[in-house]
Amino acid sequence: MLVTELIRRGALWHGDRIAILFGDEAMTFREVDRLSNRIAHVYAGLGLAKGDPLALLLDNGLHSVPCDFGGVKAGLRRTPLNGRLSRDEHLQMLALAGIGTLVYGTSQAERAAELQAAVPELRLYGLGDDALGPDLLRLAEDVPESDPRLPAEPDDVLLRLFTSGTSGTLKAAEHTQASYAAVVHNVLTNLIDPAAGDVMLHAASMIHASGTFVLPYWLRGGAAAILPGFTPASYIEAIHRWRPTALNLVPTMLQMLFQSPGIDDADFSSVSTILYGASPMPRPVLEEGLRRYGPVFVQYYGQTEAPLAICALGRQDHVDATPERLLSCGRPSVECELRLVDEDGADVAAGEPGEIVLRAPFVMKGYSDPGQEAFLPGTRWLHTRDIGRFDDEGYLTLVDRTSDMIVTGGYNVYPREVEDALAGHPSVAQVAVVGLPDDVWGEMVTAFVVTRNGAAQDEAALTAFAHEKLAGYKAPKSVRFVDAIPLSAVGKPLRRALREPFWAGRERRI
């Protein structure tokens, strides 16, 4: 199956239904489809041919979906850029993907200007009038609204999603027409079964897991109600206004909602499904959610390389569940083969922990750099770098990571990135970064720092310095000054030795 075909089917089957809600505006399936056709023609008129790269720097908005669908129909290799990343991170992504054309939303105009100043040959196209470049939407008024119907094959790469390896090295996971169509099938088979007229509320960034639900809902005639971002007050107001049937929340968002003064008066009666994932859910938060709303929760466990549901913990799994069951991420999705292996790639004994590896149709084609290997040698078994354990009923629980990756508020942070940034400060002699437990964010990015002789121990200065170099969620929330960093025999920081005392006695170490 092809993604382009799924887009066409949704438009044909649900033409005059509402597809997108944003603020006081709305678009029908037919309007989204025709605008995406026009945008595809504009891309072609700009000289972009099938297989060419395109960067999308779009915050959540009315036109983010048709702009993205237009890239699919034009056969382009879309690279979404997370607006929360720093200028230097964006520049690195543009260079690695060989991108010369960027489409940006008006809220990202300042960053787009910074990128063009650093790369003068970068072509900019905005979604709205501004002084940086032509308005893509205005250009779309002067081209046909017919579907370009470019030839497409299942193995055509249509999406590059940047992630980082265990050392923090940027990698671009490539998804094809076939693998992303398999993602849609995976969502509909394992997580949710929307009907025409259903509404999912999106407040998390649409370039992450939340956006993965757009096409499954599109195919079934459901709408995407989109917020520009998340605050508890605006989220509760949106539930009252749009009466969504499904929510997608990272655990941090749910925790913030429960701490909001308006939560007890909020009317969630329209909501039949609350999907959660991206990071482990603290058990007390989930138990409070079950007390408030009953068995409406569905958990997914996935990765950029294998979205969205490697495993799922369904509604019934949450009913009368033991504390251990609520800590699990569920059973493997129906089309996913999953094994636990040791360091040599051999299966571990029953009941023993091992690295999770999987094989499924929704797994990426690979990384854009062929030298960055993600699979067991000579196979299509994908490394996850997560350590899990099966119970005797086949439920998987994540217990640790083989990497030092930190997950904070649903975002991945790699210690090496933060360490490299802090090491540039003149007062820092040594630094090691780890994730410490946090009841709201899951893990808190924490820096252990040895200062140079005579240098002041100034936590505020170091965190401000990190914010200049990194996305806000990557900067340390805490800096702890120490006399020495524990080192391995070859002089590498022993991050685990710093983490262990803080995680002792916890039900899991992630």
C-alpha atoms as one frame of an Amber mdcrd trajectory, in Angstrom:
protein
   0.000   0.000   0.000   1.084   3.586  -0.725   0.605   6.639   1.498  -0.539
   8.632  -1.535  -3.358   6.131  -2.051  -4.454   6.425   1.586  -4.634  10.215
   1.246  -6.728   9.900  -1.928  -9.102   7.385  -0.356  -9.777   9.584   2.670
 -10.522  12.581   0.451 -12.834  10.575  -1.818 -14.735   8.867   0.976 -15.235
  11.829   3.314 -15.175  14.926   1.072 -17.454  17.379   2.891 -16.743  16.249
   6.453 -14.555  18.414   8.658 -10.955  17.204   8.586  -9.043  19.988  10.402
 -10.032  22.277  13.260  -7.724  25.081  14.364  -8.809  28.136  16.323 -11.943
  29.501  14.692 -11.116  27.928  11.317 -11.869  24.570   9.763 -11.136  22.682
   6.549 -13.035  19.815   4.976 -11.406  16.712   3.541 -12.009  18.044   0.033
 -10.450  21.426   0.877  -7.373  19.838   2.433  -6.998  17.484  -0.530  -7.310
  20.223  -3.158  -4.934  22.559  -1.329  -2.377  19.742  -0.983  -2.695  19.123
  -4.748  -2.001  22.794  -5.421   0.968  22.797  -3.061   2.367  19.731  -4.823
   2.159  21.627  -8.128   3.899  24.616  -6.524   6.735  22.371  -5.338   7.136
  21.074  -8.884   7.096  24.628 -10.230   9.935  25.473  -7.859  12.032  22.824
  -9.559  11.642  20.157  -6.883  11.469  16.714  -8.472  10.526  13.319  -7.077
  13.081  12.239  -4.462  14.360  15.761  -3.726  14.695  16.851  -0.070  12.413
  19.441   1.526  12.548  20.839   5.061   9.340  21.729   6.903   9.684  24.105
   9.856   6.029  24.213  10.846   4.449  24.577  14.238   0.965  23.150  14.718
  -1.447  25.072  12.512  -4.326  24.982  10.045  -2.069  24.440   7.022   0.492
  22.027   8.475  -1.412  18.952   7.208  -2.113  20.097   3.601   1.467  21.370
   3.329   2.758  17.986   4.424   0.351  16.041   2.174   1.512  18.228  -0.730
   5.056  17.045  -0.132   3.880  13.439  -0.230   2.031  13.962  -3.520   5.094
  15.678  -5.016   7.199  12.632  -4.094   9.601  14.667  -1.952  11.754  13.457
   0.927  10.241  15.584   3.673  12.352  16.414   6.716  10.305  17.957   9.544
  12.350  20.256  11.777  11.411  20.480  15.427  10.875  24.157  16.200  12.230
  23.655  19.736  15.722  22.814  18.489  18.521  25.362  18.329  19.721  27.133
  15.200  22.910  25.057  15.128  20.934  21.816  15.358  18.718  22.907  12.470
  21.753  23.856  10.388  23.309  20.467  10.984  20.131  18.723   9.852  19.887
  20.840   6.701  23.495  20.017   5.841  23.218  16.288   6.526  20.048  15.966
   4.442  21.351  18.162   1.620  18.321  20.444   1.891  18.141  23.630  -0.167
  14.440  24.481   0.249  12.604  25.221   3.493   8.909  25.884   4.103   8.202
  27.636   7.395   5.216  28.854   9.359   4.864  32.474  10.394   5.705  31.628
  14.010   9.096  30.361  12.797   9.986  33.365  10.614  12.760  34.522  12.932
  14.447  31.115  12.894  14.033  30.838   9.121  15.831  34.167   8.755  18.662
  32.933  10.986  19.047  29.816   8.876  19.140  31.763   5.619  21.686  34.159
   7.088  23.934  31.180   7.797  23.129  29.465   4.466  22.420  32.256   1.925
  21.550  29.776  -0.825  18.706  28.305   1.256  15.371  29.044  -0.455  12.578
  30.084   1.909   8.824  29.843   1.386   6.428  31.015   4.075   2.834  30.160
   4.921   1.564  33.727   4.995   2.761  37.189   4.022   6.173  38.242   5.280
   9.384  39.704   3.931  11.513  36.561   3.875  10.270  34.785   0.813   7.256
  34.025  -1.380   4.005  32.974   0.271   3.448  29.309  -0.564  -0.306  29.656
  -0.095  -0.492  32.602  -2.503   1.546  30.696  -5.083  -0.936  27.839  -4.689
  -3.773  30.088  -5.909  -2.338  30.147  -9.441  -1.833  26.414 -10.102  -4.249
  23.562 -10.877  -6.116  21.799  -8.071  -5.938  18.447  -9.855  -3.993  15.585
  -8.278  -0.522  15.422  -9.897  -0.613  11.602  -9.632   3.119  11.108  -9.912
   4.212   7.468 -10.263   5.127   6.010  -6.871   6.594   2.730  -5.669   6.421
   1.098  -2.227  10.158   1.561  -1.653  10.179   5.307  -2.416  11.519   7.274
   0.558   9.056  10.011   1.542  10.104  10.921   5.090  13.370  11.530   6.920
  13.061  11.821  10.679  16.131  12.908  12.567  17.019  11.093  15.735  20.266
  10.560  17.619  22.315   7.458  18.216  23.605   6.280  21.574  26.428   8.835
  21.394  24.138  11.683  20.329  25.220  11.551  16.674  22.408  12.735  14.404
  20.808  10.064  12.238  18.020  10.356   9.685  15.568   7.450   9.819  14.064
   6.938   6.362  10.467   5.824   5.948   9.042   4.726   2.630   5.604   4.764
   1.050   5.187   1.164   2.238   6.630   1.481   5.745   4.554   4.564   6.573
   1.404   3.001   5.152   2.194   0.095   7.495   2.343   2.606  10.373  -1.258
   3.587   9.568  -2.308  -0.070   9.571  -0.446  -0.609  12.850  -2.293   2.257
  14.567  -5.719   1.133  13.344  -5.088  -2.508  14.235  -3.490  -2.123  17.652
  -4.414   1.220  19.194  -7.638   2.854  18.062 -10.532   2.301  15.665 -11.965
   5.746  14.841 -15.240   6.290  13.018 -16.384   9.086  10.732 -16.994  12.190
  12.791 -14.645  11.259  15.615 -12.175  13.937  16.717  -8.652  13.610  18.108
  -7.212  16.567  20.007  -3.570  17.382  19.200  -1.495  19.643  21.450   1.895
  17.944  21.208   4.045  18.713  18.177   2.573  17.225  15.014   6.022  16.158
  13.837   6.188  13.648  16.696   3.852  10.840  17.724   0.754  13.039  17.707
   1.035  13.624  13.985   1.210   9.885  13.377  -2.504   9.672  14.187  -3.549
  12.177  11.491  -3.563   9.762   8.552  -5.374   6.907  10.373  -8.123   9.380
  11.334  -8.107  10.829   7.820  -8.700   7.401   6.313 -11.649   6.715   8.636
 -13.262  10.164   8.351 -12.122  11.505  11.726 -10.972  15.059  12.332  -7.782
  16.507  13.790  -8.453  19.308  16.277  -5.122  21.116  16.537  -3.790  23.392
  19.260  -0.621  25.461  18.711   0.830  24.038  21.932  -0.039  22.675  25.341
  -1.133  24.466  28.454  -3.607  22.851  30.873  -6.062  25.752  30.611  -6.123
  25.873  26.794  -6.349  22.100  26.622  -9.355  21.918  28.924 -11.029  24.750
  26.988 -10.455  22.825  23.730 -12.082  19.706  25.190 -15.165  21.741  26.093
 -15.184  23.447  22.701 -14.531  20.616  20.258 -15.731  17.619  22.321 -12.964
  15.268  21.114 -13.440  11.530  21.314  -9.705  10.824  21.701  -6.710  12.506
  23.302  -3.023  11.847  22.755  -0.896  12.837  25.743   2.627  12.272  26.915
   2.746  11.434  30.636   4.058  14.886  31.558   0.974  16.511  30.014  -1.365
  14.269  31.982   0.526  15.068  35.171   0.210  18.807  34.467  -3.511  18.461
  33.767  -4.098  16.736  37.091  -2.282  19.562  38.868  -4.382  22.225  37.104
  -6.957  24.031  39.282  -9.631  23.551  36.595  -9.345  19.796  36.219 -12.101
  18.838  38.671 -14.671  20.863  36.732 -13.464  19.735  33.291 -15.991  17.715
  31.284 -14.205  14.733  29.716 -17.462  12.883  28.943 -16.889  12.992  25.171
 -13.514  11.265  25.530 -13.584   7.502  24.992  -9.838   7.010  24.461  -6.750
   8.569  26.020  -3.600   7.413  24.256  -0.287   7.853  26.020   3.323   7.054
  25.217   6.740   8.577  24.415   7.990   7.952  27.966   7.048   5.681  30.883
   3.920   6.726  32.763   4.379   7.123  36.536   2.038   4.590  38.124   0.391
   7.088  40.535  -0.522   9.362  37.598  -2.066   6.476  35.657  -3.965   5.274
  38.713  -5.402   8.768  39.203  -6.452   8.841  35.548  -8.222   5.495  35.900
 -10.031   6.734  39.008 -11.176   9.872  37.204 -12.112   8.521  33.778 -12.270
   4.738  33.954 -10.723   2.307  31.423 -10.188   4.730  28.533  -6.389   4.506
  28.509  -4.290   2.899  25.760  -0.494   2.902  25.917   1.876   2.596  22.987
   5.602   1.890  22.981   7.491   2.790  19.829  10.490   4.607  18.379  11.265
   6.943  15.499  12.697   3.943  13.680   9.558   1.874  14.359   6.446   3.974
  14.948   4.061   3.786  16.475   3.197   0.670  18.422   5.869  -1.944  18.943
   3.741  -2.921  21.947   0.344  -1.805  23.187  -1.408  -1.932  26.552  -5.105
  -1.770  25.700  -8.150  -0.565  27.591  -8.980  -3.969  29.055  -5.379  -4.415
  30.151  -5.923  -1.442  32.462  -9.012  -2.988  34.122  -8.288  -4.418  37.574
  -4.626  -4.431  36.618  -1.905  -5.205  39.122   0.706  -2.510  39.790   3.186
  -4.598  37.787   0.823  -4.740  34.790   0.351  -0.962  34.814   4.137  -0.577
  34.666   4.358  -2.709  31.524   4.107  -1.407  27.965   1.794  -4.232  26.922
   2.051  -7.052  24.459   3.695  -6.925  21.003   1.485  -5.525  18.253  -0.058
  -8.167  16.036   2.288  -7.620  13.085   5.461  -7.242  15.157   7.940 -10.021
  15.885   9.837  -9.252  19.059  12.797 -10.926  20.759  14.970 -10.268  23.794
  18.656 -10.847  23.116  21.976 -10.684  24.900  25.078  -8.736  23.826  25.888
 -11.398  21.224  22.402 -11.278  19.660  21.333 -14.628  21.116  17.902 -15.041
  22.723  17.906 -14.787  26.515  16.279 -17.405  28.735  12.563 -17.086  29.560
  11.961 -14.505  32.273  15.402 -12.925  31.863  15.953  -9.315  30.728  17.455
  -8.616  27.321  17.702  -5.987  24.627  14.479  -5.629  22.650  14.895  -6.302
  18.928  12.017  -6.429  16.466  11.012  -7.116  12.907   7.857  -5.512  11.462
   6.513  -3.896   8.260   6.425  -0.461   9.943  10.175  -0.455  10.637  12.160
   2.178   8.753  14.072   1.329   5.600  17.281   2.362   7.363  19.329   5.438
   8.142  20.162   7.790   5.277  23.860   7.262   6.015  24.514   3.586   5.191
  27.409   3.580   7.644  24.968   4.004  10.541  23.713   0.486  11.190  20.488
  -0.129  13.121  19.921  -3.842  12.570  21.418  -7.076  13.820  24.145  -7.931
  11.271  22.748  -9.405   8.080  19.121  -9.181   9.235  16.123  -6.872   9.441
  15.944  -7.222  13.246  16.003  -3.645  14.579  18.000  -2.751  17.695  15.927
  -0.664  20.129  18.701  -0.189  22.750  16.004  -0.739  25.401  16.172  -3.557
  27.948  12.923  -5.407  28.639  11.556  -8.451  30.413   8.509 -10.581  29.518
   6.206 -11.890  32.208   4.555 -15.297  31.968   1.559 -13.822  30.060   3.652
 -12.115  27.390   3.543  -8.550  28.726   6.741  -6.587  28.225   8.152  -4.237
  30.848  10.997  -1.822  30.100  13.588  -2.013  32.849  16.629  -0.124  31.547
  18.501   1.136  28.502  21.706  -0.043  26.886  22.433   3.609  26.086  22.633
   6.619  28.399  19.726   8.314  26.631  17.451  10.479  28.785  13.708  10.812
  28.114  12.313  14.028  29.559   8.755  15.108  28.892   8.587  12.681  25.963
  11.720  14.048  24.255  14.995  12.163  23.842  18.161  13.800  25.137  21.628
  12.329  24.650  24.153  13.175  27.380  27.022  13.680  24.955  25.211  16.602
  23.272  24.729  18.399  26.587  28.243  17.596  27.807  29.789  18.975  24.632
  27.833  22.204  25.036  28.749  22.702  28.709  32.381  21.794  28.125  32.730
  25.027  26.143  32.118  27.148  29.240  35.399  28.551  30.650  34.581  27.470
  34.224  34.006  23.780  33.371  36.894  21.350  33.756  34.858  18.121  33.568
  31.186  17.360  33.072  28.926  14.307  32.953  25.182  14.445  32.234  22.597
  11.902  33.396  18.854  11.569  33.810  17.615  11.609  37.405  14.060  10.634
  38.410  11.452  13.361  38.249   7.752  12.982  39.042   6.610  15.395  36.322
   9.137  15.050  33.493   9.974  11.370  33.982  13.671  12.142  33.948  15.420
  15.423  34.728  18.500  16.366  32.708  21.183  16.829  35.368  24.799  17.895
  34.933  27.580  16.890  37.341  30.345  19.479  36.975  33.916  19.820  38.175
  34.940  23.473  37.949  38.364  24.781  36.997  40.614  26.034  39.786  39.218
  29.213  41.221  36.118  29.254  39.014  32.788  30.137  40.609  30.162  27.409
  41.001  27.403  29.308  39.202  24.471  27.050  38.302  22.446  29.821  36.647
  25.348  30.797  34.381  25.861  27.223  33.207  22.186  26.570  32.491  21.923
  29.870  30.597  25.025  28.941  28.584  23.475  25.575  27.688  20.244  27.274
  26.574  22.265  29.323  24.070  23.603  26.130  22.464  20.747  23.642  22.772
  16.993  23.203  22.608  15.400  24.204  25.900  14.399  20.657  26.845  18.016
  19.508  26.466  19.509  22.111  28.809  20.111  20.820  32.349  17.374  21.545
  34.860  19.909  21.018  37.630  23.679  21.355  37.975  25.470  19.521  40.799
  29.048  20.543  41.541  31.362  17.686  42.519  35.063  17.210  43.243  35.528
  14.499  40.606  33.672  12.575  37.894  33.986   8.771  38.182  35.897   7.441
  35.161  36.315   4.055  33.529  39.693   2.387  33.016  39.975   4.136  29.658
  39.002   7.536  31.033  35.338   7.694  29.983  32.777   9.132  32.438  30.850
   6.460  34.317  27.416   8.018  34.019  25.718   4.968  35.484  27.700   5.344
  38.703  26.304   8.870  39.038  22.737   7.736  38.285  22.505   4.633  40.449
  22.139   6.210  43.925  19.204   8.308  42.754  17.336   5.396  41.119  17.895
   2.900  43.947  14.622   1.422  45.187  12.642   2.591  42.129  10.339   0.163
  40.300  12.317   0.740  37.084  15.377   2.697  36.033  13.818   4.673  33.174
